C-alpha positions in Angstrom: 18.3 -167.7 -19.5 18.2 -168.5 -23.1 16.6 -172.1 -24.0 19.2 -175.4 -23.3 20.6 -177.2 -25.8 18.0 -179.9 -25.0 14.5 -177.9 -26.6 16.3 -176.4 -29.6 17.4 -178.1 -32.8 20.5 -179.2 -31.7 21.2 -181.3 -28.7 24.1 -183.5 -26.9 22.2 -186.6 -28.0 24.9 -189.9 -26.6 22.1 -192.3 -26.7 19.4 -194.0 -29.1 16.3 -191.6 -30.3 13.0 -193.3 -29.2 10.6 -193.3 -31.9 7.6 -193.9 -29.1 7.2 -192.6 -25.1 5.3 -195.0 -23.1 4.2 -192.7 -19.8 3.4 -195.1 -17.1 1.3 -193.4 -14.5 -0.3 -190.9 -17.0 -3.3 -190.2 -15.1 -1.3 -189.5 -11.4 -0.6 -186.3 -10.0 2.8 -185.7 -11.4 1.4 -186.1 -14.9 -1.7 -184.0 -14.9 0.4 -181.3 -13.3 3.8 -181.4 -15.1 4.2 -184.1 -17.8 0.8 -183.5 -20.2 1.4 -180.0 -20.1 5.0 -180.2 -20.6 4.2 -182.8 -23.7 1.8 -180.1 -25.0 4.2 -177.1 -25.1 6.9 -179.6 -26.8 4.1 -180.0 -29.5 3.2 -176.2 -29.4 7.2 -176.0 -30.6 7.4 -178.7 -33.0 9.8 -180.8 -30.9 7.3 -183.8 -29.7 7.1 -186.0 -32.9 6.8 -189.6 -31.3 3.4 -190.9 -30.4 3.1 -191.0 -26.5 1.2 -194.1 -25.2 0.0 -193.7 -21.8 0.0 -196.9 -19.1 -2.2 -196.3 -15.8 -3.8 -198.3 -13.6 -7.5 -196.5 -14.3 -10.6 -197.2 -16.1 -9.4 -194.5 -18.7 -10.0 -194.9 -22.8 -8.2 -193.0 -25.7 -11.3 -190.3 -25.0 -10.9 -189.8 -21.6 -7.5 -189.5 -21.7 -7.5 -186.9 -24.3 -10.1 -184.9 -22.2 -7.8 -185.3 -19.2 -4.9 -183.9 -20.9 -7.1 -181.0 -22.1 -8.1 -179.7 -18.7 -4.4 -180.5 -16.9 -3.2 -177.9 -19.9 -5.2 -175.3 -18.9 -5.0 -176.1 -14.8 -1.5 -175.4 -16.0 -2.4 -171.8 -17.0 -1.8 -172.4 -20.4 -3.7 -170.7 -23.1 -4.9 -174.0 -25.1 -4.5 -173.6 -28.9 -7.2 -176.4 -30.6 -4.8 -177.3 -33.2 -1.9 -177.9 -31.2 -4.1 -179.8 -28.7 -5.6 -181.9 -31.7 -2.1 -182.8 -33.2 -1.0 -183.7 -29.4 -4.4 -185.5 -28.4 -3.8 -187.3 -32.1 -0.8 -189.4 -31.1 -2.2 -190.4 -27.0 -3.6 -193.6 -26.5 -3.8 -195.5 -23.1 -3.5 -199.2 -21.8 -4.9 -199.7 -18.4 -4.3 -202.2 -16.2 -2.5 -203.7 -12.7 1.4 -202.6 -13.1 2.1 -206.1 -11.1 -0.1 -208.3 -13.7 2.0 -209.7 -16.7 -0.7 -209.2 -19.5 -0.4 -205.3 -19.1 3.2 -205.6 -20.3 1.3 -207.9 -23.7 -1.1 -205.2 -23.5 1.6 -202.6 -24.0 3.8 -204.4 -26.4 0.5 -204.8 -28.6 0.5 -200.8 -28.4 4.1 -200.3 -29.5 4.6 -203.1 -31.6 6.6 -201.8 -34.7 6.7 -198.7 -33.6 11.0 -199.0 -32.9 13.3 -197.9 -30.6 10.6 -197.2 -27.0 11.7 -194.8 -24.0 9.7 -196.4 -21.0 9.1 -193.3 -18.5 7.8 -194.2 -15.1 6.3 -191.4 -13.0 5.0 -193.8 -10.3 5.9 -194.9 -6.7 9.4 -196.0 -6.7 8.2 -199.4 -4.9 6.8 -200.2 -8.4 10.2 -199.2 -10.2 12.1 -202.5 -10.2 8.7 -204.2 -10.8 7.2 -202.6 -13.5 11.4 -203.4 -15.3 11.0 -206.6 -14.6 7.6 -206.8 -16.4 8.6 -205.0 -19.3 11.5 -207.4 -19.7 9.3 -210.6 -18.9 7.5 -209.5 -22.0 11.2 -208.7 -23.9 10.2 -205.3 -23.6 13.5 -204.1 -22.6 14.9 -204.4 -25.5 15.4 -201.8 -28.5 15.0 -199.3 -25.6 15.6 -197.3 -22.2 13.9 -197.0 -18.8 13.6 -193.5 -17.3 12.7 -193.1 -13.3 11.5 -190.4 -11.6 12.8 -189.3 -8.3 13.5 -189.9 -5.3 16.5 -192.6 -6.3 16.6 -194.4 -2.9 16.4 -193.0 0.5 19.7 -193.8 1.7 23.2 -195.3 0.1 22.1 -198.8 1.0 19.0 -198.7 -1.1 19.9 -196.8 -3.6 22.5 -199.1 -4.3 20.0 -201.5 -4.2 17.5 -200.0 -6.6 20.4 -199.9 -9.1 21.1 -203.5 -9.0 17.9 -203.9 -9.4 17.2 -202.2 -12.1 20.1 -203.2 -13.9 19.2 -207.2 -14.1 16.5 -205.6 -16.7 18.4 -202.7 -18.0 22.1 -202.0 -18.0 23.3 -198.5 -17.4 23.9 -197.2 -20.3 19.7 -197.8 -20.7 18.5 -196.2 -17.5 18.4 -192.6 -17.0 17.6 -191.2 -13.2 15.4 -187.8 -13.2 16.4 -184.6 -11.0 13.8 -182.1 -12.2 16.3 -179.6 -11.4 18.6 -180.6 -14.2 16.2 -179.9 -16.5 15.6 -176.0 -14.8 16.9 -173.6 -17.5 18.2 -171.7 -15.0 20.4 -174.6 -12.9 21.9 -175.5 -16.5 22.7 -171.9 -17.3 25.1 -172.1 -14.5 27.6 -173.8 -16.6 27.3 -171.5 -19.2 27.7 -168.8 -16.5 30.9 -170.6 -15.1 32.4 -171.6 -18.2 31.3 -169.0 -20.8 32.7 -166.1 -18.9 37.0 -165.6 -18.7 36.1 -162.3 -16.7 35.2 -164.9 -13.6 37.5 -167.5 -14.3 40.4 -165.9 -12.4 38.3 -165.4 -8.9 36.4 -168.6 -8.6 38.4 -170.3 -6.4 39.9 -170.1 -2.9 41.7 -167.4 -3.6 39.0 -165.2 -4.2 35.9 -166.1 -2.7 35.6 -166.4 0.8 32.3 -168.8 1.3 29.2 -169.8 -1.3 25.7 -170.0 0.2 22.9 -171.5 -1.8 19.0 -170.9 -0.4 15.7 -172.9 -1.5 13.3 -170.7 0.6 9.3 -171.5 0.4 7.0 -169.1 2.5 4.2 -171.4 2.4 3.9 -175.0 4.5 3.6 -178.9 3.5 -0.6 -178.0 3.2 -2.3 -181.4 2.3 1.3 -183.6 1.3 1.7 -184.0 5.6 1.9 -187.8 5.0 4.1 -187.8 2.1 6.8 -184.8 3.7 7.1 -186.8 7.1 7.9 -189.9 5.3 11.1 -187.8 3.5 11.7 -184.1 5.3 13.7 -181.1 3.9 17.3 -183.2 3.2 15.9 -186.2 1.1 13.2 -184.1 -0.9 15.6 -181.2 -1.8 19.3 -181.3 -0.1 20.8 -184.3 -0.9 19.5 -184.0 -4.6 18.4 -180.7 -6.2 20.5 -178.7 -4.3 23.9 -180.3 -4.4 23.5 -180.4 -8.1 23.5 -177.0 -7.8 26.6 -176.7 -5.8 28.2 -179.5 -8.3 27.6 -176.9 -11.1 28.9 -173.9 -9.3 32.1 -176.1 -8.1 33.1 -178.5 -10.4 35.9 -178.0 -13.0 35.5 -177.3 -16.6 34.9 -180.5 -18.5 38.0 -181.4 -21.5 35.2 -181.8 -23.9 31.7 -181.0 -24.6 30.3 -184.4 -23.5 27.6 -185.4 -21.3 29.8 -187.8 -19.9 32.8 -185.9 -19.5 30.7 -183.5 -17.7 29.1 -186.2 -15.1 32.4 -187.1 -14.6 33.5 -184.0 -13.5 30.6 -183.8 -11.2 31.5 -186.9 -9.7 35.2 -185.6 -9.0 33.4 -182.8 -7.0 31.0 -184.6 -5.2 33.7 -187.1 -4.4 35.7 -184.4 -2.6 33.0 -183.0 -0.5 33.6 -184.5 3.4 31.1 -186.4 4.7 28.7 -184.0 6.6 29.2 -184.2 10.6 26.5 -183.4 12.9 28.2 -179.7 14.0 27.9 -178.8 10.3 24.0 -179.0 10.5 20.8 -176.8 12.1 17.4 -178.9 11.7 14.4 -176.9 12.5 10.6 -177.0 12.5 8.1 -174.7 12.0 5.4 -174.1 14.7 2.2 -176.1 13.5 3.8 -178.9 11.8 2.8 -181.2 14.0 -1.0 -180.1 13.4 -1.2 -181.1 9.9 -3.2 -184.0 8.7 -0.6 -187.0 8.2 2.6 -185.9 10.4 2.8 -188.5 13.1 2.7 -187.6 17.0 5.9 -185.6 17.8 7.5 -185.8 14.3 11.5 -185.4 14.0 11.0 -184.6 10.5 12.7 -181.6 9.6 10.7 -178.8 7.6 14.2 -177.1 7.7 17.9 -177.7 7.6 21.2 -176.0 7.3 24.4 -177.5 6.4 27.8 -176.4 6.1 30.0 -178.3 3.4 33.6 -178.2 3.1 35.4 -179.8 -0.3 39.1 -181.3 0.1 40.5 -179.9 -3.7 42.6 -177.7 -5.2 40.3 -175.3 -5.9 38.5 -174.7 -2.8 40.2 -176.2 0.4 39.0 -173.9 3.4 35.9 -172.4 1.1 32.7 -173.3 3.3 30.0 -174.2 1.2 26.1 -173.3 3.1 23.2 -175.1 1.6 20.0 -174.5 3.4 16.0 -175.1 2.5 13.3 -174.7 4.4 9.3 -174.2 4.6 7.5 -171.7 5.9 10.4 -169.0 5.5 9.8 -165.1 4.6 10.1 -165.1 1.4 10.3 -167.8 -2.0 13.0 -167.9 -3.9 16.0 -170.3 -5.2 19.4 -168.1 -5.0 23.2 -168.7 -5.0 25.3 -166.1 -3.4 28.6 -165.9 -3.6 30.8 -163.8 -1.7 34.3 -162.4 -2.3 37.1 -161.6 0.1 37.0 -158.3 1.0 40.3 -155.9 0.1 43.4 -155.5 1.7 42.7 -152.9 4.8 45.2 -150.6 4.0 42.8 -148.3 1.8 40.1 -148.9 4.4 42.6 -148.6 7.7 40.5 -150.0 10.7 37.8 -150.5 8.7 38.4 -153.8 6.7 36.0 -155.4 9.1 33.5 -152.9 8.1 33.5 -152.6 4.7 30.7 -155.1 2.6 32.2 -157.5 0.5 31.6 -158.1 -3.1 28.5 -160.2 -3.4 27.5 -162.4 -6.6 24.1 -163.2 -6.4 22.9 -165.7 -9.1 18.7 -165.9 -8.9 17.4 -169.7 -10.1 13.9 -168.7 -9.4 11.3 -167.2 -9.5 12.7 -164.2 -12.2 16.3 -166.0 -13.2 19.0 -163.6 -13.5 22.6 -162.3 -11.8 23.3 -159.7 -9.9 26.6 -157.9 -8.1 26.8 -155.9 -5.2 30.1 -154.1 -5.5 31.0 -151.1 -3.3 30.7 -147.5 -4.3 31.7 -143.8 -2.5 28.5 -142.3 0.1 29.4 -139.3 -1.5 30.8 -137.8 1.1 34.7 -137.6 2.1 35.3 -139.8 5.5 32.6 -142.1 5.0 32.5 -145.8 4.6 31.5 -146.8 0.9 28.4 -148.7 0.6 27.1 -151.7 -1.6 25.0 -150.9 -4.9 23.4 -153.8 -6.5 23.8 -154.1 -10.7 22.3 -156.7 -12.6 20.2 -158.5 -15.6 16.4 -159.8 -15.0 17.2 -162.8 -18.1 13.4 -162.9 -18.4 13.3 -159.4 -19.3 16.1 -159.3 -21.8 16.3 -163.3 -23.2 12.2 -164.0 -23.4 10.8 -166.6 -21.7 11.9 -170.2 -20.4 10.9 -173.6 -21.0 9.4 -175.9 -17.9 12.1 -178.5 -16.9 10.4 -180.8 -17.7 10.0 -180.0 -21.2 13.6 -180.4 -21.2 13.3 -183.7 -19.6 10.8 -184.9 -21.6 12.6 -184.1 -24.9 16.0 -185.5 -23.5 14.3 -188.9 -22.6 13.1 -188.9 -26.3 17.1 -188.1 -28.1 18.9 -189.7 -25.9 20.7 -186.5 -24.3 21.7 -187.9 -20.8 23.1 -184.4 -19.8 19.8 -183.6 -18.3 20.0 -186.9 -16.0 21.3 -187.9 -13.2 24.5 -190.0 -12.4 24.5 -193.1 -10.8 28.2 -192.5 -9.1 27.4 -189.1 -8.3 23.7 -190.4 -6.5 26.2 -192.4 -4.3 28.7 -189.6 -3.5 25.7 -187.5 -2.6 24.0 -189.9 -0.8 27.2 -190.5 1.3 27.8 -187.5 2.0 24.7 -186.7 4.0 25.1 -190.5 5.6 26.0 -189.6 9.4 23.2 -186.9 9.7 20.2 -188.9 8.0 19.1 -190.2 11.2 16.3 -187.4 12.1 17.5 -185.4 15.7 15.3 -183.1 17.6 14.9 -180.1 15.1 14.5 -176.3 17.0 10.8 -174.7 16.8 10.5 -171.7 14.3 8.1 -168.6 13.8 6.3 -169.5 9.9 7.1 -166.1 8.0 11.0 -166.2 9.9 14.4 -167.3 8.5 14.5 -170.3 10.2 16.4 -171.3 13.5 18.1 -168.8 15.5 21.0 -171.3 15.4 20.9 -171.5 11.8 21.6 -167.6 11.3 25.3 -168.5 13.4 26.1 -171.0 11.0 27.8 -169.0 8.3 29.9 -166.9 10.4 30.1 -163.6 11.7 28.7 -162.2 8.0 25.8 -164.7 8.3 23.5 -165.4 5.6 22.8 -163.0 2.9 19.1 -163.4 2.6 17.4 -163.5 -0.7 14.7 -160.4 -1.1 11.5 -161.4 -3.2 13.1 -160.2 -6.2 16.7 -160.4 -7.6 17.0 -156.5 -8.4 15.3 -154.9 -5.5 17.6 -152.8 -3.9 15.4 -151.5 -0.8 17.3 -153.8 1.3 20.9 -152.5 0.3 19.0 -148.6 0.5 18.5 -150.1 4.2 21.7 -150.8 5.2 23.1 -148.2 3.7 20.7 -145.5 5.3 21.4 -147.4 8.7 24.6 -146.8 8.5 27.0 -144.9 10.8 27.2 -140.8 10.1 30.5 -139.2 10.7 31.0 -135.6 12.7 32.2 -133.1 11.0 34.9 -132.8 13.3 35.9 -136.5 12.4 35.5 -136.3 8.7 38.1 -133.5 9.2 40.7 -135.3 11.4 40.0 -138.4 9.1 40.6 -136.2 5.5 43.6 -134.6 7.3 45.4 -138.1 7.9 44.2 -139.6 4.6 42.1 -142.1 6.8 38.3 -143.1 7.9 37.3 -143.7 11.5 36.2 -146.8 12.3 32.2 -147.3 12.5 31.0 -146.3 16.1 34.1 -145.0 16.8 33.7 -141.2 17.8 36.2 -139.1 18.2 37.0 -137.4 21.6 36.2 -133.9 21.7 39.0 -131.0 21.9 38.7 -129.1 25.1 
């Protein structure tokens, strides 16, 4: 999808510009692999023109810091272009020291003074979040400026209510922005240009049309070395309860009454405020075999590696539309899709057949190779035969050039002031209640690495199932598939069928004449 409103020239700023970025935890894992290369790409494109001073707990200088963020730019795969790396390196300093010690936070104002309006970014634990705000406002460092926290925001309702409060005696909320790296995916945010952009969709996306939505985050490799960190969380903190349901938010909400980041949260709010709370029939949890064999899980781990869930939202718009979120490790394939399917027609064209006929799939790819694709039906060819599905689609790669990282975007929209690409406090609750009967971890079911999952999990959606994501959006061996596998008709019941203007049902075969 074409670049978001938050890396081009114009943007949906609603908040103060920062003038500096101070990066606490600029030499931790998320940094070297996602922040210092997304901060040299903004420089690459002319968009990163504040000085970014760097806070860690490291025996780091200026130097060592600059020759850090040279080598996590090419780890990134980046080609590294000296004289954007020397304009970047340029404007990085450090100041190192013990987050929980007061004099960092004199250390840091030293590095900032007069510098103006200050965008503090931490990309550390959370345990450090409320501490490190109520540093930075010991030293009257909180004000002339923002706080911006990484994920995860709490682990429950309870505490995440509690890390707001907490945050808010240092910063008040219209100074505190929440990241969800998935807001800042080009592809998640091109879903409300996808919904709203288009009057061709408009008139079927709703209950009248659509008969279920399923969204997939599929991995097919495991937890490798992060055992202790993914046992701590499992599958519904780390991806459900956040990424995921944004998604779903964006694919359900209603249009906003003016282009406004708030306008829009609120929107998402009225959504997520109508989905039911989740009950324990509307979830699969499963497990792949070996978990429990990798350094860090606990003895006879509950955590799930893989969940199902089936949501159900009480509005206008779709009352008695399932929704079917599921994630999972270890899967068959990688890939982030939506798919949304239609109601099939009316059986009278199709008479005995409705049941057989494919529906109309939408199937919007988020990653990896973003684009759409349909899967309407078409004629075999042949008179007395069942039509079958043909996929048509865009690759946006292909046709709109390449993407920005998220968290270039995030980056840049902790800089303006564009709160668009952040998360919202009253929808954090809403999502965090709606998965609050079924965060207690239950036995999850054992499955194959390389599978789908659960055999209960393939029930969940119905007798259609789950339409499975291939490896790429466009390939069309799996449709081929089912259409080759598909029932022939005799001759002599392509004949009976043409001469009563109908098809026979699939399997059915006509008794012979004698």
């Amino acid at each position: 999808m074409p670049l978001s409103p938050a890396v081009t020239s114009t943007h949906n700023a609603d908040m103060e510009g920062a003038d500096v970025l101070v990066l606490y935890g600029i030499t931790g894992d998320l940094a070297k692999k996602m922040l210092l290369p997304a901060l040299y790409k903004l420089t690459e494109r002319g968009l990163l023109k504040v000085p970014v001073v760097g806070v860690a707990y490291s025996d780091f200088d200026d130097a060592a810091l600059r020759t850090h963020a040279r080598q996590s730019v090419i780890d990134a795969g980046y080609e590294l272009d000296e004289k954007v790396f020397k304009k970047f390196a340029a404007d990085l300093s450090i100041v190192t020291g013990d987050f929980t010690d007061p004099a960092i936070y004199a250390k840091v104002g030293k590095a900032i003074a007069g510098k103006g309006f200050a965008a503090h970014y931490l990309a550390i634990p959370p345990s450090l979040f409320d501490k490190v705000a109520a540093g930075l406002a010991g030293a009257g460092l909180n004000k002339n400026a923002r706080l911006v926290v990484e994920k995860p925001f709490g682990d429950d309702l309870a505490s995440a209510r509690q890390l707001e409060a907490d945050l808010e005696q240092y910063f008040d909320r219209d100074h505190l922005l929440r990241v969800d790296h998935f807001l800042g995916d080009e592809s998640v945010e091109g879903l409300g240009t996808f919904r709203f952009g288009n009057t061709l969709l408009a008139p079927v996306w709703d209950r009248s049309s659509i008969d279920n939505v399923q969204i997939t985050l599929a991995e097919d490799f495991d937890v490798a070395d992060r055992g202790s960190f993914y046992d701590a969380v499992g599958c519904l903190r780390d991806v459900v309860q956040n990424h995921l349901f944004q998604v779903m938010t964006l694919l359900a909400m209603d249009p906003p009454t003016i282009a406004d980041p708030q306008a829009q949260a609120l929107e998402k709010w009225r959504l997520l405020h109508s989905v039911r709370t989740v009950e324990a029939a509307d979830v699969v949890r499963g497990q792949y075999e070996g978990y429990l064999d990798v350094p860090g899980v606990k003895k006879g781990s509950q955590t799930e590696t893989y969940i199902a869930l089936r949501l159900w939202i009480d509005n206008w718009r779709w009352a008695g539309v399932p929704f079917y979120i599921r994630s999972g490790k270890a899967l068959a394939v990688t890939a982030t899709e939506v798919c949304v399917q239609l109601r099939r027609p009316p059986s009278e064209l199709f008479r005995g057949l409705a049941g057989d006929v494919p529906p109309n799939l939408i199937r919007i790819r988020l990653e990896p190779g973003a684009g759409i694709a349909f899967e309407l039906m078409a004629r075999r060819g042949e008179r007395g035969e069942l039509p079958v599905a043909f996929p048509m689609g865009i690759d946006f790669e292909k046709v709109l050039g390449g993407q920005a990282k998220p968290y270039e975007n995030i980056l840049y929209a902790a800089i303006v002031g564009d709160s668009s690409g952040f998360a919202f406090f009253p929808a954090i609750e809403e999502s965090w209640r709606i998965v609050g009967d079924i965060l207690k971890s239950t036995k999850p079911t054992v499955y194959k690495a390389g599978s789908w999952g659960p055999d209960q999990a393939a029930k969940l959606p119905g007798p259609d199932g789950w339409h499975n994501p291939a490896e790429e959006l466009l390939d069309d061996s799996r449709v081929q598939a089912e259409a080759a596998a598909a029932p022939k008709l005799s001759a002599y019941d392509k004949g009976r069928a043409a001469a009563k203007g109908q098809t026979v049902p699939k399997g059915r075969t006509a008794a012979k004449k004698k």
